[in-house]
CSV table of C-alpha atoms in Angstrom, one decimal:
chain,number,residue,atom,x,y,z
A,1,UNK,CA,95.2,101.1,98.2
A,2,UNK,CA,95.9,97.6,98.0
A,3,UNK,CA,94.4,96.0,95.0
A,4,UNK,CA,92.6,92.8,95.9
A,5,UNK,CA,91.4,91.6,92.0
A,6,UNK,CA,93.0,88.3,90.5
A,7,UNK,CA,95.2,89.7,87.3
A,8,UNK,CA,96.2,86.9,85.0
A,9,UNK,CA,98.6,87.5,83.0
A,10,UNK,CA,98.9,86.1,78.6
A,11,UNK,CA,102.0,86.4,77.3
A,12,UNK,CA,105.5,84.6,76.1
A,13,UNK,CA,109.0,85.5,76.6
A,14,UNK,CA,109.7,86.0,73.0
A,15,UNK,CA,106.7,89.0,73.1
A,16,UNK,CA,108.8,92.2,74.3
A,17,UNK,CA,105.5,93.8,73.9
A,18,UNK,CA,104.2,91.0,76.5
A,19,UNK,CA,107.9,91.5,78.6
A,20,UNK,CA,106.7,95.3,79.3
A,21,UNK,CA,103.8,94.5,81.2
A,22,UNK,CA,105.5,91.7,82.7
A,23,UNK,CA,108.5,93.9,84.1
A,24,UNK,CA,105.6,95.9,85.6
A,25,UNK,CA,103.4,93.6,87.4
A,26,UNK,CA,106.7,92.4,89.0
A,27,UNK,CA,107.4,96.4,89.9
A,28,UNK,CA,104.3,96.7,91.5
A,29,UNK,CA,105.0,93.5,93.6
A,30,UNK,CA,101.0,92.4,91.9
A,31,UNK,CA,99.5,89.3,93.1
A,32,UNK,CA,99.0,88.0,89.3
A,33,UNK,CA,99.2,84.6,87.6
A,34,UNK,CA,100.6,84.7,84.4
A,35,UNK,CA,99.7,82.5,81.8
A,36,UNK,CA,101.8,81.3,78.2
A,37,UNK,CA,100.0,81.0,75.8
A,38,UNK,CA,101.5,78.9,72.4
A,39,UNK,CA,101.4,82.0,70.4
A,40,UNK,CA,101.5,79.0,67.0
A,41,UNK,CA,98.8,77.2,67.8
A,42,UNK,CA,95.9,79.4,69.5
A,43,UNK,CA,94.1,77.7,72.2
A,44,UNK,CA,89.6,79.0,70.3
A,45,UNK,CA,89.0,81.1,74.0
A,46,UNK,CA,91.4,83.0,73.8
A,47,UNK,CA,90.0,85.3,71.0
A,48,UNK,CA,86.9,84.2,72.3
A,49,UNK,CA,87.0,85.3,75.6
A,50,UNK,CA,89.9,87.2,76.2
A,51,UNK,CA,91.4,89.5,73.2
A,52,UNK,CA,89.5,89.2,69.8
A,53,UNK,CA,92.7,90.3,68.2
A,54,UNK,CA,94.2,87.4,69.6
A,55,UNK,CA,97.4,89.4,70.4
A,56,UNK,CA,99.3,88.8,73.5
A,57,UNK,CA,100.0,90.7,76.1
A,58,UNK,CA,96.6,90.7,77.5
A,59,UNK,CA,95.3,90.7,81.0
A,60,UNK,CA,91.9,89.4,82.9
A,61,UNK,CA,91.1,91.8,85.9
A,62,UNK,CA,88.2,91.3,88.8
A,63,UNK,CA,85.9,89.1,89.0
A,64,UNK,CA,86.1,85.1,90.0
A,65,UNK,CA,89.0,82.8,90.5
A,66,UNK,CA,89.0,81.2,87.8
A,67,UNK,CA,92.1,78.5,85.9
A,68,UNK,CA,93.3,81.1,83.0
A,69,UNK,CA,91.9,79.2,80.2
A,70,UNK,CA,88.1,79.1,81.2
A,71,UNK,CA,88.0,83.2,82.2
A,72,UNK,CA,85.2,84.4,83.4
A,73,UNK,CA,82.8,87.0,81.8
A,74,UNK,CA,83.1,88.8,84.6
A,75,UNK,CA,86.8,90.3,84.5
A,76,UNK,CA,87.6,93.4,83.0
A,77,UNK,CA,89.4,92.8,79.5
A,78,UNK,CA,92.2,94.6,78.8
A,79,UNK,CA,94.9,94.8,76.0
A,80,UNK,CA,97.9,96.7,74.7
A,81,UNK,CA,100.9,96.8,76.0
A,82,UNK,CA,100.9,100.6,76.5
A,83,UNK,CA,97.3,101.0,77.6
A,84,UNK,CA,97.5,98.2,80.3
A,85,UNK,CA,101.4,99.5,81.0
A,86,UNK,CA,99.0,103.1,82.5
A,87,UNK,CA,96.5,100.5,83.8
A,88,UNK,CA,99.5,99.2,86.2
A,89,UNK,CA,100.1,102.5,86.7
A,90,UNK,CA,96.7,103.9,88.1
A,91,UNK,CA,96.8,100.7,90.3
A,92,UNK,CA,99.8,100.6,92.3
A,93,UNK,CA,100.5,104.4,92.7
A,94,UNK,CA,102.7,103.9,94.4
A,95,UNK,CA,105.4,101.2,92.4
A,96,UNK,CA,107.1,104.3,90.6
A,97,UNK,CA,105.3,103.5,87.4
A,98,UNK,CA,105.2,107.0,86.7
A,99,UNK,CA,106.0,109.2,88.3
A,100,UNK,CA,103.5,111.6,90.2
A,101,UNK,CA,104.3,115.4,88.6
A,102,UNK,CA,102.9,115.4,85.3
A,103,UNK,CA,105.3,117.7,83.5
A,104,UNK,CA,107.8,114.3,84.5
A,105,UNK,CA,104.6,112.2,83.2
A,106,UNK,CA,104.5,114.7,79.7
A,107,UNK,CA,108.4,113.2,79.1
A,108,UNK,CA,107.6,110.2,80.2
A,109,UNK,CA,104.3,109.2,78.1
A,110,UNK,CA,106.7,111.7,75.6
A,111,UNK,CA,109.8,108.6,75.2
A,112,UNK,CA,107.2,105.7,74.6
A,113,UNK,CA,106.2,106.4,71.7
A,114,UNK,CA,109.3,107.8,70.5
A,115,UNK,CA,109.7,104.0,71.7
A,116,UNK,CA,106.6,102.4,69.6
A,117,UNK,CA,106.7,104.6,66.5
A,118,UNK,CA,111.2,105.5,65.3
A,119,UNK,CA,111.8,103.3,67.4
A,120,UNK,CA,109.4,99.6,67.1
A,121,UNK,CA,110.1,100.8,63.0
A,122,UNK,CA,113.7,100.5,62.9
A,123,UNK,CA,113.6,97.8,64.2
A,124,UNK,CA,110.8,95.6,62.5
A,125,UNK,CA,112.0,97.2,58.8
A,126,UNK,CA,115.6,95.9,59.3
A,127,UNK,CA,115.4,93.1,61.6
A,128,UNK,CA,111.9,91.1,60.6
A,129,UNK,CA,111.6,92.6,56.7
A,130,UNK,CA,115.6,92.5,55.9
A,131,UNK,CA,115.9,96.2,54.3
A,132,UNK,CA,117.8,98.8,55.4
A,133,UNK,CA,119.9,99.5,59.0
A,134,UNK,CA,119.2,103.1,58.7
A,135,UNK,CA,115.9,103.5,60.5
A,136,UNK,CA,116.9,101.3,63.2
A,137,UNK,CA,120.1,103.5,63.8
A,138,UNK,CA,118.4,106.2,63.6
A,139,UNK,CA,115.8,105.5,66.3
A,140,UNK,CA,117.9,103.9,68.4
A,141,UNK,CA,120.3,107.8,68.3
A,142,UNK,CA,116.2,108.9,69.0
A,143,UNK,CA,116.5,107.2,71.4
A,144,UNK,CA,119.1,107.6,73.3
A,145,UNK,CA,119.6,111.6,72.4
A,146,UNK,CA,116.7,111.9,75.1
A,147,UNK,CA,118.3,109.3,78.1
A,148,UNK,CA,119.6,112.5,80.4
A,149,UNK,CA,123.4,112.8,79.5
A,150,UNK,CA,124.3,111.9,83.4
A,151,UNK,CA,123.5,108.4,83.8
A,152,UNK,CA,120.0,107.0,84.7
A,153,UNK,CA,116.6,105.6,83.2
A,154,UNK,CA,115.2,107.8,81.2
A,155,UNK,CA,113.7,110.4,83.1
A,156,UNK,CA,116.5,109.7,85.1
A,157,UNK,CA,116.0,108.2,88.1
A,158,UNK,CA,117.8,104.7,88.9
A,159,UNK,CA,113.9,103.3,88.5
A,160,UNK,CA,112.4,101.9,85.2
A,161,UNK,CA,109.0,103.7,84.6
A,162,UNK,CA,107.4,102.7,81.7
A,163,UNK,CA,109.1,104.5,78.9
A,164,UNK,CA,112.1,102.3,80.4
A,165,UNK,CA,109.4,99.3,80.4
A,166,UNK,CA,108.2,100.2,77.0
A,167,UNK,CA,112.2,101.0,74.9
A,168,UNK,CA,114.2,98.0,77.2
A,169,UNK,CA,112.9,94.8,76.0
A,170,UNK,CA,113.0,96.0,71.9
A,171,UNK,CA,116.2,97.2,72.5
A,172,UNK,CA,117.5,93.5,75.0
A,173,UNK,CA,116.6,91.9,71.6
A,174,UNK,CA,117.9,94.2,69.0
A,175,UNK,CA,122.1,93.7,70.7
A,176,UNK,CA,121.1,90.4,70.8
A,177,UNK,CA,120.3,88.9,67.8
A,178,UNK,CA,122.4,91.4,65.8
A,179,UNK,CA,124.9,90.3,67.8
A,180,UNK,CA,124.1,87.1,66.0
A,181,UNK,CA,123.8,88.0,62.6
A,182,UNK,CA,120.2,86.9,63.0
A,183,UNK,CA,117.8,88.9,61.4
A,184,UNK,CA,116.0,88.6,57.7
A,185,UNK,CA,118.4,90.7,56.6
A,186,UNK,CA,120.9,89.9,54.6
A,187,UNK,CA,124.3,88.1,55.8
A,188,UNK,CA,126.3,89.9,58.3
A,189,UNK,CA,123.8,92.7,58.1
A,190,UNK,CA,123.4,91.8,61.2
A,191,UNK,CA,127.2,91.8,62.5
A,192,UNK,CA,127.3,95.2,60.5
A,193,UNK,CA,124.7,96.7,62.5
A,194,UNK,CA,126.0,95.0,66.2
A,195,UNK,CA,129.3,97.1,65.1
A,196,UNK,CA,127.5,100.3,65.2
A,197,UNK,CA,125.5,99.9,67.8
A,198,UNK,CA,128.9,98.8,70.0
A,199,UNK,CA,130.6,101.6,68.9
A,200,UNK,CA,131.5,104.9,71.0
A,201,UNK,CA,128.3,106.2,69.0
A,202,UNK,CA,126.3,104.8,71.0
A,203,UNK,CA,128.2,104.7,74.9
A,204,UNK,CA,125.5,106.7,76.6
A,205,UNK,CA,122.4,104.1,75.4
A,206,UNK,CA,125.7,100.9,75.6
A,207,UNK,CA,125.4,102.4,79.7
A,208,UNK,CA,121.6,102.6,79.5
A,209,UNK,CA,121.4,99.1,78.2
A,210,UNK,CA,123.4,97.4,81.1
A,211,UNK,CA,122.0,99.0,84.0
A,212,UNK,CA,118.9,97.8,83.0
A,213,UNK,CA,119.9,94.7,83.2
A,214,UNK,CA,121.1,94.8,86.0
A,215,UNK,CA,117.4,95.7,86.8
A,216,UNK,CA,115.7,93.2,89.5
A,217,UNK,CA,113.2,94.0,88.7
A,218,UNK,CA,114.2,93.4,84.6
A,219,UNK,CA,116.0,90.4,85.8
A,220,UNK,CA,113.3,89.0,86.5
A,221,UNK,CA,111.7,88.9,83.1
A,222,UNK,CA,115.0,87.8,81.2
A,223,UNK,CA,116.9,84.9,80.4
A,224,UNK,CA,119.1,85.8,78.0
A,225,UNK,CA,120.3,82.0,77.0
A,226,UNK,CA,116.7,80.7,76.6
A,227,UNK,CA,115.4,84.1,75.0
A,228,UNK,CA,118.2,82.9,72.4
A,229,UNK,CA,117.9,79.7,71.9
A,230,UNK,CA,114.4,80.3,71.1
A,231,UNK,CA,115.0,82.5,68.3
A,232,UNK,CA,117.4,80.4,66.8
A,233,UNK,CA,114.3,78.2,66.3
A,234,UNK,CA,112.8,80.4,64.9
A,235,UNK,CA,111.1,80.2,61.4
A,236,UNK,CA,110.6,83.5,60.9
A,237,UNK,CA,114.9,84.2,60.5
A,238,UNK,CA,115.5,80.4,58.3
A,239,UNK,CA,117.1,82.1,55.6
A,240,UNK,CA,118.1,79.8,52.7
B,1,UNK,CA,97.7,126.1,89.0
B,2,UNK,CA,100.1,129.1,88.4
B,3,UNK,CA,102.2,128.1,85.4
B,4,UNK,CA,101.8,129.4,82.2
B,5,UNK,CA,99.8,127.3,79.6
B,6,UNK,CA,100.8,128.8,76.1
B,7,UNK,CA,99.0,126.2,73.1
B,8,UNK,CA,100.5,126.3,69.6
B,9,UNK,CA,98.0,125.4,67.2
B,10,UNK,CA,96.1,125.2,63.5
B,11,UNK,CA,92.3,125.8,63.1
B,12,UNK,CA,93.1,123.5,60.0
B,13,UNK,CA,94.9,120.3,62.1
B,14,UNK,CA,93.0,117.5,64.2
B,15,UNK,CA,96.1,116.7,66.3
B,16,UNK,CA,95.9,119.9,67.4
B,17,UNK,CA,92.1,120.8,67.9
B,18,UNK,CA,92.5,117.8,70.1
B,19,UNK,CA,94.9,119.5,72.0
B,20,UNK,CA,92.0,122.9,72.3
B,21,UNK,CA,89.2,120.2,73.6
B,22,UNK,CA,91.1,118.8,76.5
B,23,UNK,CA,91.6,122.5,77.5
B,24,UNK,CA,88.6,123.8,77.0
B,25,UNK,CA,87.2,120.9,79.2
B,26,UNK,CA,89.5,121.9,81.8
B,27,UNK,CA,88.5,125.7,81.5
B,28,UNK,CA,92.7,126.1,81.5
B,29,UNK,CA,93.9,129.8,80.9
B,30,UNK,CA,95.6,129.6,78.6
B,31,UNK,CA,97.1,131.3,75.5
B,32,UNK,CA,96.6,129.9,72.1
B,33,UNK,CA,98.9,131.1,69.1
B,34,UNK,CA,97.6,129.5,65.7
B,35,UNK,CA,100.7,128.8,63.4
B,36,UNK,CA,100.4,129.2,59.6
B,37,UNK,CA,101.4,126.2,58.3
B,38,UNK,CA,102.0,127.2,55.2
B,39,UNK,CA,104.2,129.9,56.6
B,40,UNK,CA,105.6,128.8,60.1
B,41,UNK,CA,107.6,131.3,61.7
B,42,UNK,CA,111.3,131.7,61.8
B,43,UNK,CA,111.8,130.8,65.3
B,44,UNK,CA,108.4,127.8,65.7
B,45,UNK,CA,110.9,125.3,64.6
B,46,UNK,CA,114.3,126.5,66.8
B,47,UNK,CA,112.3,128.1,70.4
B,48,UNK,CA,109.4,125.6,70.7
B,49,UNK,CA,109.5,122.5,68.5
B,50,UNK,CA,112.3,120.7,65.6
B,51,UNK,CA,109.9,118.6,64.2
B,52,UNK,CA,108.4,121.6,62.4
B,53,UNK,CA,104.7,120.5,64.1
B,54,UNK,CA,101.2,122.0,65.5
B,55,UNK,CA,100.3,121.2,68.1
B,56,UNK,CA,102.8,122.0,71.0
B,57,UNK,CA,103.2,123.0,74.2
B,58,UNK,CA,104.8,125.5,76.7
B,59,UNK,CA,104.5,124.4,80.6
B,60,UNK,CA,105.8,127.3,83.3
B,61,UNK,CA,108.7,130.1,83.3
B,62,UNK,CA,108.2,133.7,82.7
B,63,UNK,CA,105.2,135.4,81.7
B,64,UNK,CA,106.4,136.0,77.5
B,65,UNK,CA,104.0,136.9,74.4
B,66,UNK,CA,104.1,134.2,72.8
B,67,UNK,CA,105.6,134.4,69.9
B,68,UNK,CA,109.3,135.0,72.5
B,69,UNK,CA,109.0,131.5,74.0
B,70,UNK,CA,111.2,131.5,76.9
B,71,UNK,CA,114.2,128.6,76.8
B,72,UNK,CA,113.0,128.4,80.9
B,73,UNK,CA,109.5,127.5,79.9
B,74,UNK,CA,109.0,123.4,79.1
B,75,UNK,CA,107.9,123.3,75.7
B,76,UNK,CA,105.9,119.3,74.9
B,77,UNK,CA,104.3,118.0,72.0
B,78,UNK,CA,101.9,114.6,70.7
B,79,UNK,CA,98.5,115.6,70.8
B,80,UNK,CA,97.8,112.5,73.2
B,81,UNK,CA,100.0,113.3,75.5
B,82,UNK,CA,99.0,116.8,76.3
B,83,UNK,CA,96.1,116.0,76.4
B,84,UNK,CA,96.7,113.1,79.0
B,85,UNK,CA,99.4,116.7,81.0
B,86,UNK,CA,96.1,118.3,80.5
B,87,UNK,CA,94.2,115.5,82.2
B,88,UNK,CA,97.4,115.4,84.9
B,89,UNK,CA,97.0,118.9,85.9
B,90,UNK,CA,93.0,119.3,86.0
B,91,UNK,CA,92.4,116.4,87.8
B,92,UNK,CA,88.2,117.6,88.4
B,93,UNK,CA,87.6,118.0,84.7
B,94,UNK,CA,87.0,114.9,84.0
B,95,UNK,CA,88.9,114.0,81.0
B,96,UNK,CA,90.0,111.3,82.7
B,97,UNK,CA,87.4,109.2,85.6
B,98,UNK,CA,89.6,108.4,88.2
B,99,UNK,CA,88.7,104.5,88.3
B,100,UNK,CA,92.0,102.8,86.6
B,101,UNK,CA,89.2,100.4,84.4
B,102,UNK,CA,87.9,103.8,83.0
B,103,UNK,CA,90.8,105.7,82.7
B,104,UNK,CA,92.0,102.4,80.7
B,105,UNK,CA,89.4,102.3,78.0
B,106,UNK,CA,89.1,105.7,77.3
B,107,UNK,CA,92.9,105.1,76.0
B,108,UNK,CA,92.0,102.1,74.5
B,109,UNK,CA,89.5,103.6,72.6
B,110,UNK,CA,92.2,106.1,71.9
B,111,UNK,CA,94.4,103.3,70.5
B,112,UNK,CA,91.9,102.8,68.1
B,113,UNK,CA,91.6,106.0,66.7
B,114,UNK,CA,94.9,105.9,66.3
B,115,UNK,CA,95.0,102.0,65.1
B,116,UNK,CA,92.2,102.0,62.6
B,117,UNK,CA,90.2,105.2,62.1
B,118,UNK,CA,92.8,107.9,61.0
B,119,UNK,CA,94.8,105.1,59.1
B,120,UNK,CA,91.8,104.5,57.4
B,121,UNK,CA,91.1,108.3,57.2
B,122,UNK,CA,94.7,109.0,55.5
B,123,UNK,CA,94.1,105.7,52.9
B,124,UNK,CA,90.5,106.7,52.3
B,125,UNK,CA,91.2,111.2,51.9
B,126,UNK,CA,94.3,111.3,50.5
B,127,UNK,CA,95.1,108.7,48.3
B,128,UNK,CA,91.6,107.0,46.9
B,129,UNK,CA,91.6,104.1,47.9
B,130,UNK,CA,89.2,101.6,48.8
B,131,UNK,CA,86.6,103.1,51.1
B,132,UNK,CA,84.9,100.1,52.4
B,133,UNK,CA,88.0,100.4,55.0
B,134,UNK,CA,86.9,103.6,56.6
B,135,UNK,CA,83.3,102.4,56.8
B,136,UNK,CA,85.8,99.4,59.0
B,137,UNK,CA,86.9,101.7,60.6
B,138,UNK,CA,83.7,103.0,61.6
B,139,UNK,CA,82.3,99.9,62.7
B,140,UNK,CA,85.4,99.2,64.9
B,141,UNK,CA,84.9,102.5,66.6
B,142,UNK,CA,81.3,102.3,66.7
B,143,UNK,CA,81.1,98.3,68.1
B,144,UNK,CA,83.2,100.4,71.2
B,145,UNK,CA,80.2,102.8,72.1
B,146,UNK,CA,78.0,102.5,74.6
B,147,UNK,CA,74.3,102.6,72.9
B,148,UNK,CA,73.7,106.1,74.3
B,149,UNK,CA,76.6,109.2,75.3
B,150,UNK,CA,80.4,109.4,74.3
B,151,UNK,CA,82.0,106.5,74.8
B,152,UNK,CA,82.5,105.7,78.4
B,153,UNK,CA,79.3,107.5,78.6
B,154,UNK,CA,79.8,111.7,79.9
B,155,UNK,CA,82.6,113.4,77.4
B,156,UNK,CA,86.3,111.9,77.7
B,157,UNK,CA,89.8,111.6,76.2
B,158,UNK,CA,88.8,109.2,74.3
B,159,UNK,CA,86.2,111.6,72.0
B,160,UNK,CA,88.5,114.5,72.7
B,161,UNK,CA,90.3,111.6,69.8
B,162,UNK,CA,88.4,110.7,67.6
B,163,UNK,CA,86.0,114.1,67.6
B,164,UNK,CA,88.6,116.4,65.4
B,165,UNK,CA,88.8,113.1,62.9
B,166,UNK,CA,85.3,111.6,61.9
B,167,UNK,CA,84.2,115.5,62.1
B,168,UNK,CA,86.9,116.5,59.3
B,169,UNK,CA,85.8,113.3,57.8
B,170,UNK,CA,82.2,114.4,58.1
B,171,UNK,CA,83.4,118.3,56.5
B,172,UNK,CA,85.5,116.5,53.9
B,173,UNK,CA,83.9,114.5,52.4
B,174,UNK,CA,80.3,116.2,52.2
B,175,UNK,CA,81.9,119.1,50.5
B,176,UNK,CA,84.2,116.8,48.4
B,177,UNK,CA,87.9,116.9,49.0
B,178,UNK,CA,89.9,114.7,49.3
B,179,UNK,CA,92.5,112.7,47.3
B,180,UNK,CA,90.1,111.5,44.4
B,181,UNK,CA,89.4,112.6,41.4
B,182,UNK,CA,87.8,116.0,41.1
B,183,UNK,CA,84.0,116.2,40.3
B,184,UNK,CA,82.8,112.9,40.2
B,185,UNK,CA,80.8,113.5,43.5
B,186,UNK,CA,82.6,111.2,44.8
B,187,UNK,CA,82.8,112.8,48.0
B,188,UNK,CA,79.6,113.3,49.2
B,189,UNK,CA,79.5,109.3,47.4
B,190,UNK,CA,81.3,107.8,50.5
B,191,UNK,CA,80.1,110.0,53.2
B,192,UNK,CA,76.9,107.5,52.1
B,193,UNK,CA,78.3,104.7,52.3
B,194,UNK,CA,79.3,106.3,55.7
B,195,UNK,CA,75.8,107.2,56.6
B,196,UNK,CA,74.3,103.6,55.7
B,197,UNK,CA,71.7,102.5,59.0
B,198,UNK,CA,74.2,100.1,59.7
B,199,UNK,CA,76.6,102.4,61.2
B,200,UNK,CA,73.3,104.2,62.6
B,201,UNK,CA,74.9,104.6,65.9
B,202,UNK,CA,78.6,106.9,64.5
B,203,UNK,CA,75.9,109.6,63.2
B,204,UNK,CA,73.8,109.1,66.5
B,205,UNK,CA,78.4,109.7,68.4
B,206,UNK,CA,78.6,112.4,65.9
B,207,UNK,CA,75.7,114.8,66.4
B,208,UNK,CA,76.2,114.6,69.8
B,209,UNK,CA,79.8,115.6,69.3
B,210,UNK,CA,79.2,118.8,67.7
B,211,UNK,CA,76.4,119.7,70.0
B,212,UNK,CA,79.0,119.2,72.7
B,213,UNK,CA,79.7,122.7,74.1
B,214,UNK,CA,83.3,122.2,74.4
B,215,UNK,CA,83.9,121.1,70.1
B,216,UNK,CA,81.1,124.2,69.2
B,217,UNK,CA,83.3,126.8,71.3
B,218,UNK,CA,86.9,125.1,69.2
B,219,UNK,CA,85.5,124.2,65.3
B,220,UNK,CA,84.0,126.1,62.8
B,221,UNK,CA,82.4,124.4,60.7
B,222,UNK,CA,81.4,127.4,58.2
B,223,UNK,CA,85.4,128.1,58.6
B,224,UNK,CA,86.9,127.0,55.2
B,225,UNK,CA,90.2,126.4,57.5
B,226,UNK,CA,88.9,123.5,59.1
B,227,UNK,CA,88.7,121.7,55.7
B,228,UNK,CA,92.7,122.3,54.7
B,229,UNK,CA,93.1,119.8,57.2
B,230,UNK,CA,96.2,117.9,54.7
B,231,UNK,CA,98.1,120.4,55.0
B,232,UNK,CA,98.4,119.2,58.9
B,233,UNK,CA,102.3,117.9,57.9
B,234,UNK,CA,101.5,115.0,59.9
B,235,UNK,CA,103.6,112.0,59.2
B,236,UNK,CA,101.2,109.1,57.0
């Protein structure tokens, strides 16, 4: 079954949630049209016609081929990265986004749940709110503990599944930002957290990140220099 | 499907109720074991679920009594992950339809339950915050319903996500049970707000849920135990 319906993907490279969907679209070799949304000055039509919550990522699916800034009423509008990942897994069952085995699928979804709870909370608390680093360290320790010890991605193979696509964008940004002490935390705390995350205690996690970064579908969606430059100019992180 | 299924559950817990609904919809041959959340058996955390919560599912492995779980069975947790798992094991059950767009709609509905209804329930029924939050959550869920029937038309994973919470919200408020001051009749007053004319579609949805066979089979309104959801122990 080959998908012939149009897919338009509303995104911005800063967003780890959008990157999840981007990696999936690439691995699925989907025929899609990306559109970078100006997240600092969103056009009125976006909330009106694509996502009432005004957030990215979002996709439109089906309907006539139109330009991204004039979405058709006939297309289906989908938001929420985890929902879009499952949708793409359903649409492209041979792309390896989810395996066929029910137990393996449940493990992938469980991993994704931990990413979205413990993983995200720690990331937000420390990097965006400047609170203590413990939830971030503990969250990544919990996720590391779920990785197969011998190597590979979250389900043990050498191909990304939605579990990895959900996790890696947050993980990569964490290492990137903390390495240059960039975040809302007091100066120096980022580098301290980075020292912990690059210590032997997190050897498995570092190997995982290295494996992700070597993956072609990850590479198609990540430019580290551009990311860093963008985060340096993010007004949220300006320290007094 | 010859692999054994054992579900560890509790009548009071809305998350566990989701899994029970799915198992009944699937007509799955399974063993249900009730965990007393106020007095959990010693073997539960080490052998089934290290975080000690329900629901949990043991799948496969040798046939053993539920209170002597085998290390050979696969242990799975997280209610929505378990509902998807049951849908995968029983694809003809209708828990999730085959069409990818409809499956996405079911998941978006479940997402609205998680991100709007459940936090509002915690805020209003447990922390005694402004009831308007729950009214708005009801409005948000209502906006996703078609004019008739369940979230996708036929009963599905979308309704499985919502029903246990909606039913307990209404039951607790009717019985004036919650974190609000006792004996002020606050529960019924909040319920009146939720029964306003602008929420008529939600009331029809609730009525449809309460009459649906798998719900009838898994929810005993007369039993006081279903109103003890605060003891469910799930983090907020």
